[in-house]
Amino acid sequence: MGIDLPLIWFLIIIFSTMMYIVMDGFDLGIGILYPMVKGQADRDLMMNSVAPVWDGNETWLVLGGAGLFGAFPLAYAVILDALAIPLTLMLLGLIFRGVAFEFRFKSAPKHQPIWDKAFIAGSIIATFIQGVVVGAVIEGFPVENRTYIGGSFDWLSPFPLFCGFGLLIAYGLLGCGWLVMKTEGHLQKKMLRLLRPLTLLMLVIITIVSVWTPLSQPAIADRWFSLPNLFFFLPVPLLVLWSGWKLLVANQNGGHYTPFLAALLLVFMGFSGLGISIWPNIIPPFISYEEAASPPESLGFMLVGALFIIPIILTYTYWSYYVFRGKITHEQGYH
């Protein structure tokens, strides 16, 4: 029995995507929460909490995009054709946000509000568009003769736009949990106060998406509610409820690490549910990862490189978080 290279690459891309969502999500969430914090010193502290790791987090986005291009060129071509406008907007948002990171601490005090606005706008635009892209992929693309036949603005439909709003809340929740873990004093207390409404809103959004997708797509309803699938997939909603409960309890008890870890689990399980809904299609609703895959020779050649580079990325990620562990204070500068 040979190695299923398309499946391995599908799992690598899913892993890269999930790593990006849970890791870059919280530092995008910092920008989303920025308007709720007015003090310049507190804003400095918020940005300093992610300054050492934010650019490393985006490595996973590059790995996922490059892997999709090489391993599943059909999927890459269809997604790029269908979502050219939102993907361009997302990249512009990430560029504005990255520039704001560097320029904010080097500019004169009177110019800092400009870069604050660039940081906020870049974070919100990038996050919202990422949610739109996820929603558009779940909704599916019309493909004929291996070519996208839809319009340039098909992504402007209710479900993708709602997913964009939902991801703003999800990343905001991750950012809130991160700041509870990394800060102390009045900023931490402010984030603890925000934790409860963000958690409740996130649970409502997950509920709406969980009802919306099976109602609009019968195949997804069959996937979730047929037996024995119902029992196999039951841990997903149960873990969503458990992580939401842990967030609410942590809000009351003032936990330091639990909010961030529970928020990570909540977001991870939410996206796992969406992944289960479309499996094994990489271009919903009809094209599977096997049909979209590159030749085995290409997949095998790329896999050698991936098995070399992924451990390096994981090691770098672990080391950067380990070095900059612990609370951050106002006395610490920009890294």
mmCIF file of C-alpha atoms in Angstrom:
data_model
loop_
_atom_site.group_PDB
_atom_site.id
_atom_site.type_symbol
_atom_site.label_atom_id
_atom_site.label_comp_id
_atom_site.label_asym_id
_atom_site.label_seq_id
_atom_site.Cartn_x
_atom_site.Cartn_y
_atom_site.Cartn_z
ATOM 1 C CA MET A 1 0.000 0.000 0.000
ATOM 2 C CA GLY A 2 1.541 3.306 -1.141
ATOM 3 C CA ILE A 3 1.729 6.591 0.712
ATOM 4 C CA ASP A 4 -1.314 8.800 0.152
ATOM 5 C CA LEU A 5 0.597 11.950 -0.807
ATOM 6 C CA PRO A 6 -2.500 14.077 -1.574
ATOM 7 C CA LEU A 7 -3.888 13.300 1.885
ATOM 8 C CA ILE A 8 -0.569 14.135 3.558
ATOM 9 C CA TRP A 9 -0.436 17.490 1.769
ATOM 10 C CA PHE A 10 -4.069 18.194 2.555
ATOM 11 C CA LEU A 11 -3.291 17.631 6.245
ATOM 12 C CA ILE A 12 -0.173 19.842 6.022
ATOM 13 C CA ILE A 13 -2.232 22.702 4.560
ATOM 14 C CA ILE A 14 -4.962 22.242 7.180
ATOM 15 C CA PHE A 15 -2.302 22.219 9.909
ATOM 16 C CA SER A 16 -0.659 25.380 8.526
ATOM 17 C CA THR A 17 -4.032 27.123 8.269
ATOM 18 C CA MET A 18 -5.023 26.221 11.808
ATOM 19 C CA MET A 19 -1.622 27.272 13.151
ATOM 20 C CA TYR A 20 -2.030 30.631 11.428
ATOM 21 C CA ILE A 21 -5.576 31.109 12.716
ATOM 22 C CA VAL A 22 -4.809 30.326 16.351
ATOM 23 C CA MET A 23 -1.415 32.102 16.416
ATOM 24 C CA ASP A 24 -1.799 35.150 14.207
ATOM 25 C CA GLY A 25 -5.401 35.433 15.377
ATOM 26 C CA PHE A 26 -4.527 36.827 18.789
ATOM 27 C CA ASP A 27 -2.156 39.491 17.470
ATOM 28 C CA LEU A 28 -4.728 40.567 14.887
ATOM 29 C CA GLY A 29 -7.096 40.629 17.846
ATOM 30 C CA ILE A 30 -4.840 43.184 19.539
ATOM 31 C CA GLY A 31 -5.541 45.603 16.667
ATOM 32 C CA ILE A 32 -9.271 44.849 16.850
ATOM 33 C CA LEU A 33 -9.272 45.669 20.590
ATOM 34 C CA TYR A 34 -7.171 48.826 20.127
ATOM 35 C CA PRO A 35 -10.169 51.206 19.815
ATOM 36 C CA MET A 36 -11.409 50.045 23.227
ATOM 37 C CA VAL A 37 -8.197 51.209 24.941
ATOM 38 C CA LYS A 38 -7.495 54.951 24.782
ATOM 39 C CA GLY A 39 -4.368 55.399 26.895
ATOM 40 C CA GLN A 40 -1.165 55.669 24.881
ATOM 41 C CA ALA A 41 0.861 53.772 27.500
ATOM 42 C CA ASP A 42 -1.635 50.891 27.484
ATOM 43 C CA ARG A 43 -1.607 50.815 23.689
ATOM 44 C CA ASP A 44 2.185 50.617 23.798
ATOM 45 C CA LEU A 45 1.885 47.701 26.196
ATOM 46 C CA MET A 46 -0.627 45.904 23.962
ATOM 47 C CA MET A 47 1.600 46.209 20.911
ATOM 48 C CA ASN A 48 4.751 45.272 22.844
ATOM 49 C CA SER A 49 3.050 42.055 23.992
ATOM 50 C CA VAL A 50 3.009 40.710 20.421
ATOM 51 C CA ALA A 51 5.945 42.593 18.876
ATOM 52 C CA PRO A 52 8.453 39.727 19.306
ATOM 53 C CA VAL A 53 6.218 37.077 17.695
ATOM 54 C CA TRP A 54 3.772 38.635 15.241
ATOM 55 C CA ASP A 55 5.883 38.331 12.090
ATOM 56 C CA GLY A 56 6.828 34.724 12.905
ATOM 57 C CA ASN A 57 3.145 33.858 13.258
ATOM 58 C CA GLU A 58 2.538 34.872 9.643
ATOM 59 C CA THR A 59 5.041 32.242 8.454
ATOM 60 C CA TRP A 60 2.188 29.743 8.645
ATOM 61 C CA LEU A 61 0.127 31.772 6.167
ATOM 62 C CA VAL A 62 3.026 31.728 3.698
ATOM 63 C CA LEU A 63 3.508 27.979 4.178
ATOM 64 C CA GLY A 64 -0.193 27.279 3.663
ATOM 65 C CA GLY A 65 -0.420 29.452 0.541
ATOM 66 C CA ALA A 66 2.752 28.024 -0.998
ATOM 67 C CA GLY A 67 1.645 24.486 -0.180
ATOM 68 C CA LEU A 68 -1.749 25.059 -1.792
ATOM 69 C CA PHE A 69 -0.068 26.435 -4.930
ATOM 70 C CA GLY A 70 2.307 23.503 -5.287
ATOM 71 C CA ALA A 71 0.192 20.592 -4.030
ATOM 72 C CA PHE A 72 -3.273 21.584 -5.259
ATOM 73 C CA PRO A 73 -2.851 23.980 -8.210
ATOM 74 C CA LEU A 74 -6.473 23.568 -9.307
ATOM 75 C CA ALA A 75 -7.728 24.682 -5.899
ATOM 76 C CA TYR A 76 -5.240 27.558 -5.858
ATOM 77 C CA ALA A 77 -6.350 28.733 -9.308
ATOM 78 C CA VAL A 78 -10.065 28.534 -8.518
ATOM 79 C CA ILE A 79 -9.758 30.255 -5.126
ATOM 80 C CA LEU A 80 -7.501 32.974 -6.517
ATOM 81 C CA ASP A 81 -9.866 33.582 -9.429
ATOM 82 C CA ALA A 82 -12.987 33.623 -7.274
ATOM 83 C CA LEU A 83 -11.516 35.662 -4.417
ATOM 84 C CA ALA A 84 -8.980 37.927 -6.130
ATOM 85 C CA ILE A 85 -10.553 41.108 -4.761
ATOM 86 C CA PRO A 86 -10.871 40.063 -1.084
ATOM 87 C CA LEU A 87 -7.445 38.407 -1.058
ATOM 88 C CA THR A 88 -5.888 41.609 -2.405
ATOM 89 C CA LEU A 89 -7.664 43.609 0.301
ATOM 90 C CA MET A 90 -6.418 41.159 2.923
ATOM 91 C CA LEU A 91 -2.815 41.561 1.788
ATOM 92 C CA LEU A 92 -3.157 45.345 1.847
ATOM 93 C CA GLY A 93 -4.517 45.126 5.391
ATOM 94 C CA LEU A 94 -1.590 42.966 6.494
ATOM 95 C CA ILE A 95 0.857 45.383 4.837
ATOM 96 C CA PHE A 96 -0.640 48.438 6.575
ATOM 97 C CA ARG A 97 -0.585 46.574 9.869
ATOM 98 C CA GLY A 98 3.035 45.447 9.460
ATOM 99 C CA VAL A 99 4.185 48.936 8.530
ATOM 100 C CA ALA A 100 2.335 50.365 11.535
ATOM 101 C CA PHE A 101 4.200 47.951 13.842
ATOM 102 C CA GLU A 102 7.554 49.357 12.772
ATOM 103 C CA PHE A 103 6.705 53.009 12.179
ATOM 104 C CA ARG A 104 4.626 53.620 15.279
ATOM 105 C CA PHE A 105 7.602 53.447 17.651
ATOM 106 C CA LYS A 106 9.926 55.371 15.335
ATOM 107 C CA SER A 107 7.631 58.275 14.521
ATOM 108 C CA ALA A 108 7.223 61.552 16.398
ATOM 109 C CA PRO A 109 4.550 61.499 19.139
ATOM 110 C CA LYS A 110 2.225 63.693 17.060
ATOM 111 C CA HIS A 111 2.282 61.121 14.248
ATOM 112 C CA GLN A 112 1.635 58.075 16.432
ATOM 113 C CA PRO A 113 -2.183 58.377 16.173
ATOM 114 C CA ILE A 114 -1.838 57.999 12.387
ATOM 115 C CA TRP A 115 -0.057 54.682 12.799
ATOM 116 C CA ASP A 116 -2.533 53.632 15.486
ATOM 117 C CA LYS A 117 -5.310 54.079 12.930
ATOM 118 C CA ALA A 118 -3.299 52.172 10.308
ATOM 119 C CA PHE A 119 -2.799 49.345 12.816
ATOM 120 C CA ILE A 120 -6.500 49.246 13.669
ATOM 121 C CA ALA A 121 -7.660 49.437 10.043
ATOM 122 C CA GLY A 122 -5.143 46.847 8.854
ATOM 123 C CA SER A 123 -6.107 44.405 11.615
ATOM 124 C CA ILE A 124 -9.857 44.792 11.054
ATOM 125 C CA ILE A 125 -9.658 44.586 7.257
ATOM 126 C CA ALA A 126 -7.327 41.562 7.255
ATOM 127 C CA THR A 127 -9.459 39.721 9.821
ATOM 128 C CA PHE A 128 -12.794 40.494 8.191
ATOM 129 C CA ILE A 129 -11.542 39.409 4.763
ATOM 130 C CA GLN A 130 -10.097 36.185 6.157
ATOM 131 C CA GLY A 131 -13.538 35.387 7.547
ATOM 132 C CA VAL A 132 -15.131 36.226 4.192
ATOM 133 C CA VAL A 133 -12.683 33.870 2.446
ATOM 134 C CA VAL A 134 -13.499 31.054 4.881
ATOM 135 C CA GLY A 135 -17.228 31.635 4.397
ATOM 136 C CA ALA A 136 -16.893 31.695 0.614
ATOM 137 C CA VAL A 137 -14.944 28.410 0.640
ATOM 138 C CA ILE A 138 -17.589 26.758 2.844
ATOM 139 C CA GLU A 139 -20.336 28.043 0.550
ATOM 140 C CA GLY A 140 -18.547 26.582 -2.477
ATOM 141 C CA PHE A 141 -17.547 27.676 -5.970
ATOM 142 C CA PRO A 142 -19.170 26.964 -9.342
ATOM 143 C CA VAL A 143 -16.559 25.105 -11.408
ATOM 144 C CA GLU A 144 -16.885 23.778 -14.944
ATOM 145 C CA ASN A 145 -14.103 22.048 -16.895
ATOM 146 C CA ARG A 146 -11.724 22.778 -14.000
ATOM 147 C CA THR A 147 -12.376 26.523 -14.367
ATOM 148 C CA TYR A 148 -14.181 28.944 -12.058
ATOM 149 C CA ILE A 149 -17.320 30.202 -13.831
ATOM 150 C CA GLY A 150 -18.731 32.505 -11.167
ATOM 151 C CA GLY A 151 -18.504 36.273 -10.867
ATOM 152 C CA SER A 152 -15.869 38.475 -9.250
ATOM 153 C CA PHE A 153 -18.287 39.558 -6.493
ATOM 154 C CA ASP A 154 -19.965 36.252 -5.630
ATOM 155 C CA TRP A 155 -18.227 36.445 -2.245
ATOM 156 C CA LEU A 156 -20.442 39.421 -1.393
ATOM 157 C CA SER A 157 -23.217 37.197 -0.072
ATOM 158 C CA PRO A 158 -24.719 36.952 3.424
ATOM 159 C CA PHE A 159 -22.898 33.853 4.696
ATOM 160 C CA PRO A 160 -19.313 34.937 3.870
ATOM 161 C CA LEU A 161 -19.993 38.436 5.209
ATOM 162 C CA PHE A 162 -21.384 36.972 8.431
ATOM 163 C CA CYS A 163 -18.284 34.767 8.722
ATOM 164 C CA GLY A 164 -16.180 37.927 8.344
ATOM 165 C CA PHE A 165 -17.999 39.484 11.300
ATOM 166 C CA GLY A 166 -17.675 36.230 13.244
ATOM 167 C CA LEU A 167 -13.917 36.113 12.757
ATOM 168 C CA LEU A 168 -13.606 39.666 14.103
ATOM 169 C CA ILE A 169 -15.206 38.442 17.318
ATOM 170 C CA ALA A 170 -13.090 35.257 17.354
ATOM 171 C CA TYR A 171 -9.800 37.099 16.948
ATOM 172 C CA GLY A 172 -10.933 39.754 19.418
ATOM 173 C CA LEU A 173 -11.584 36.975 21.944
ATOM 174 C CA LEU A 174 -8.129 35.486 21.310
ATOM 175 C CA GLY A 175 -6.521 38.904 21.718
ATOM 176 C CA CYS A 176 -8.442 39.472 24.925
ATOM 177 C CA GLY A 177 -7.281 36.138 26.350
ATOM 178 C CA TRP A 178 -3.690 36.891 25.310
ATOM 179 C CA LEU A 179 -3.708 40.253 27.093
ATOM 180 C CA VAL A 180 -5.181 38.706 30.238
ATOM 181 C CA MET A 181 -2.250 36.278 30.201
ATOM 182 C CA LYS A 182 0.469 38.820 29.338
ATOM 183 C CA THR A 183 -0.524 41.950 31.277
ATOM 184 C CA GLU A 184 -1.479 42.941 34.804
ATOM 185 C CA GLY A 185 -3.153 45.781 36.635
ATOM 186 C CA HIS A 186 -5.965 47.866 35.171
ATOM 187 C CA LEU A 187 -5.369 46.724 31.558
ATOM 188 C CA GLN A 188 -5.768 43.099 32.576
ATOM 189 C CA LYS A 189 -8.936 43.961 34.517
ATOM 190 C CA LYS A 190 -10.347 45.737 31.469
ATOM 191 C CA MET A 191 -9.699 42.657 29.324
ATOM 192 C CA LEU A 192 -11.346 40.411 31.930
ATOM 193 C CA ARG A 193 -14.447 42.625 31.730
ATOM 194 C CA LEU A 194 -14.479 42.254 27.938
ATOM 195 C CA LEU A 195 -14.039 38.493 28.141
ATOM 196 C CA ARG A 196 -17.630 37.645 29.087
ATOM 197 C CA PRO A 197 -19.474 39.580 26.319
ATOM 198 C CA LEU A 198 -16.979 38.401 23.697
ATOM 199 C CA THR A 199 -17.396 34.778 24.813
ATOM 200 C CA LEU A 200 -21.190 34.954 24.751
ATOM 201 C CA LEU A 201 -21.167 36.632 21.336
ATOM 202 C CA MET A 202 -18.729 34.002 20.010
ATOM 203 C CA LEU A 203 -20.990 31.185 21.198
ATOM 204 C CA VAL A 204 -23.975 32.832 19.504
ATOM 205 C CA ILE A 205 -22.027 33.169 16.245
ATOM 206 C CA ILE A 206 -20.917 29.519 16.356
ATOM 207 C CA THR A 207 -24.528 28.491 16.961
ATOM 208 C CA ILE A 208 -25.793 30.541 14.004
ATOM 209 C CA VAL A 209 -23.108 29.149 11.661
ATOM 210 C CA SER A 210 -23.811 25.615 12.922
ATOM 211 C CA VAL A 211 -27.488 26.010 12.032
ATOM 212 C CA TRP A 212 -26.958 28.029 8.829
ATOM 213 C CA THR A 213 -24.593 25.610 7.062
ATOM 214 C CA PRO A 214 -26.681 22.415 7.318
ATOM 215 C CA LEU A 215 -29.892 24.275 6.466
ATOM 216 C CA SER A 216 -28.362 25.779 3.314
ATOM 217 C CA GLN A 217 -26.436 22.665 2.234
ATOM 218 C CA PRO A 218 -28.185 19.277 2.655
ATOM 219 C CA ALA A 219 -24.887 17.414 2.151
ATOM 220 C CA ILE A 220 -23.506 19.050 5.307
ATOM 221 C CA ALA A 221 -26.661 18.133 7.222
ATOM 222 C CA ASP A 222 -26.240 14.503 6.140
ATOM 223 C CA ARG A 223 -22.587 14.592 7.193
ATOM 224 C CA TRP A 224 -23.362 15.780 10.737
ATOM 225 C CA PHE A 225 -26.715 14.218 11.586
ATOM 226 C CA SER A 226 -26.567 10.772 10.006
ATOM 227 C CA LEU A 227 -25.604 7.776 12.121
ATOM 228 C CA PRO A 228 -22.970 6.881 13.224
ATOM 229 C CA ASN A 229 -21.437 10.282 12.277
ATOM 230 C CA LEU A 230 -23.558 12.016 14.893
ATOM 231 C CA PHE A 231 -21.751 10.124 17.666
ATOM 232 C CA PHE A 232 -18.308 10.484 16.069
ATOM 233 C CA PHE A 233 -18.633 14.272 15.760
ATOM 234 C CA LEU A 234 -20.402 14.866 19.081
ATOM 235 C CA PRO A 235 -17.117 15.790 20.868
ATOM 236 C CA VAL A 236 -16.842 18.915 18.692
ATOM 237 C CA PRO A 237 -19.941 20.742 20.019
ATOM 238 C CA LEU A 238 -19.292 19.395 23.517
ATOM 239 C CA LEU A 239 -15.766 20.836 23.522
ATOM 240 C CA VAL A 240 -17.111 24.140 22.186
ATOM 241 C CA LEU A 241 -19.534 24.324 25.126
ATOM 242 C CA TRP A 242 -16.854 23.239 27.607
ATOM 243 C CA SER A 243 -14.348 25.847 26.412
ATOM 244 C CA GLY A 244 -17.057 28.534 26.505
ATOM 245 C CA TRP A 245 -17.901 27.530 30.066
ATOM 246 C CA LYS A 246 -14.207 27.661 31.054
ATOM 247 C CA LEU A 247 -13.971 31.181 29.615
ATOM 248 C CA LEU A 248 -16.970 32.356 31.621
ATOM 249 C CA VAL A 249 -15.637 30.751 34.805
ATOM 250 C CA ALA A 250 -12.208 32.287 34.212
ATOM 251 C CA ASN A 251 -13.907 35.645 33.798
ATOM 252 C CA GLN A 252 -15.407 35.313 37.270
ATOM 253 C CA ASN A 253 -12.296 33.860 38.933
ATOM 254 C CA GLY A 254 -9.772 36.154 37.255
ATOM 255 C CA GLY A 255 -7.662 33.336 35.771
ATOM 256 C CA HIS A 256 -4.444 34.295 33.963
ATOM 257 C CA TYR A 257 -3.771 31.431 31.533
ATOM 258 C CA THR A 258 -7.161 29.761 31.252
ATOM 259 C CA PRO A 259 -8.834 32.523 29.169
ATOM 260 C CA PHE A 260 -6.253 32.322 26.390
ATOM 261 C CA LEU A 261 -6.061 28.518 26.332
ATOM 262 C CA ALA A 262 -9.848 28.153 26.414
ATOM 263 C CA ALA A 263 -10.234 30.766 23.653
ATOM 264 C CA LEU A 264 -7.707 28.841 21.531
ATOM 265 C CA LEU A 265 -9.687 25.636 22.038
ATOM 266 C CA LEU A 266 -12.990 27.369 21.259
ATOM 267 C CA VAL A 267 -11.724 28.832 17.989
ATOM 268 C CA PHE A 268 -9.915 25.605 17.060
ATOM 269 C CA MET A 269 -13.049 23.503 17.553
ATOM 270 C CA GLY A 270 -15.160 26.011 15.628
ATOM 271 C CA PHE A 271 -12.892 25.737 12.598
ATOM 272 C CA SER A 272 -12.653 21.968 13.023
ATOM 273 C CA GLY A 273 -16.413 21.832 12.648
ATOM 274 C CA LEU A 274 -16.217 23.774 9.389
ATOM 275 C CA GLY A 275 -13.470 21.424 8.166
ATOM 276 C CA ILE A 276 -15.612 18.375 8.952
ATOM 277 C CA SER A 277 -18.466 19.961 6.991
ATOM 278 C CA ILE A 278 -16.541 20.198 3.710
ATOM 279 C CA TRP A 279 -14.330 17.079 3.963
ATOM 280 C CA PRO A 280 -12.998 15.619 1.637
ATOM 281 C CA ASN A 281 -13.601 18.511 -0.775
ATOM 282 C CA ILE A 282 -10.915 21.129 -1.237
ATOM 283 C CA ILE A 283 -13.166 23.028 -3.673
ATOM 284 C CA PRO A 284 -16.686 22.602 -2.316
ATOM 285 C CA PRO A 285 -19.077 21.260 -3.171
ATOM 286 C CA PHE A 286 -17.792 18.638 -5.608
ATOM 287 C CA ILE A 287 -13.986 18.637 -6.156
ATOM 288 C CA SER A 288 -12.041 16.532 -3.652
ATOM 289 C CA TYR A 289 -8.438 17.025 -2.624
ATOM 290 C CA GLU A 290 -7.486 13.945 -4.690
ATOM 291 C CA GLU A 291 -8.963 15.400 -7.888
ATOM 292 C CA ALA A 292 -7.192 18.752 -7.355
ATOM 293 C CA ALA A 293 -3.785 17.306 -6.443
ATOM 294 C CA SER A 294 -0.528 17.673 -8.373
ATOM 295 C CA PRO A 295 1.223 14.591 -9.834
ATOM 296 C CA PRO A 296 2.727 12.227 -7.219
ATOM 297 C CA GLU A 297 6.262 13.118 -8.322
ATOM 298 C CA SER A 298 5.684 16.797 -7.506
ATOM 299 C CA LEU A 299 4.013 16.002 -4.188
ATOM 300 C CA GLY A 300 6.851 13.695 -3.160
ATOM 301 C CA PHE A 301 9.533 16.236 -4.099
ATOM 302 C CA MET A 302 7.751 18.986 -2.139
ATOM 303 C CA LEU A 303 7.213 16.709 0.852
ATOM 304 C CA VAL A 304 10.979 16.315 1.317
ATOM 305 C CA GLY A 305 11.302 20.095 1.646
ATOM 306 C CA ALA A 306 8.250 20.339 3.926
ATOM 307 C CA LEU A 307 9.592 17.676 6.292
ATOM 308 C CA PHE A 308 12.759 19.744 6.556
ATOM 309 C CA ILE A 309 11.242 23.214 6.970
ATOM 310 C CA ILE A 310 8.223 22.502 9.227
ATOM 311 C CA PRO A 311 10.341 21.293 12.212
ATOM 312 C CA ILE A 312 12.497 24.421 11.825
ATOM 313 C CA ILE A 313 9.414 26.665 11.922
ATOM 314 C CA LEU A 314 8.040 24.801 14.949
ATOM 315 C CA THR A 315 11.376 25.069 16.753
ATOM 316 C CA TYR A 316 11.682 28.784 16.002
ATOM 317 C CA THR A 317 8.095 29.356 17.139
ATOM 318 C CA TYR A 318 8.602 27.490 20.396
ATOM 319 C CA TRP A 319 11.878 29.277 21.118
ATOM 320 C CA SER A 320 10.504 32.770 20.450
ATOM 321 C CA TYR A 321 7.542 32.190 22.764
ATOM 322 C CA TYR A 322 9.796 30.648 25.395
ATOM 323 C CA VAL A 323 12.275 33.541 25.354
ATOM 324 C CA PHE A 324 9.541 36.179 25.621
ATOM 325 C CA ARG A 325 7.384 34.291 28.121
ATOM 326 C CA GLY A 326 5.888 35.894 31.211
ATOM 327 C CA LYS A 327 4.198 39.198 31.915
ATOM 328 C CA ILE A 328 5.076 42.367 30.040
ATOM 329 C CA THR A 329 5.303 45.705 31.839
ATOM 330 C CA HIS A 330 5.412 49.374 30.906
ATOM 331 C CA GLU A 331 9.144 49.443 31.613
ATOM 332 C CA GLN A 332 9.868 47.041 28.767
ATOM 333 C CA GLY A 333 10.313 48.620 25.361
ATOM 334 C CA TYR A 334 9.517 47.577 21.821
ATOM 335 C CA HIS A 335 11.355 44.373 20.797
#
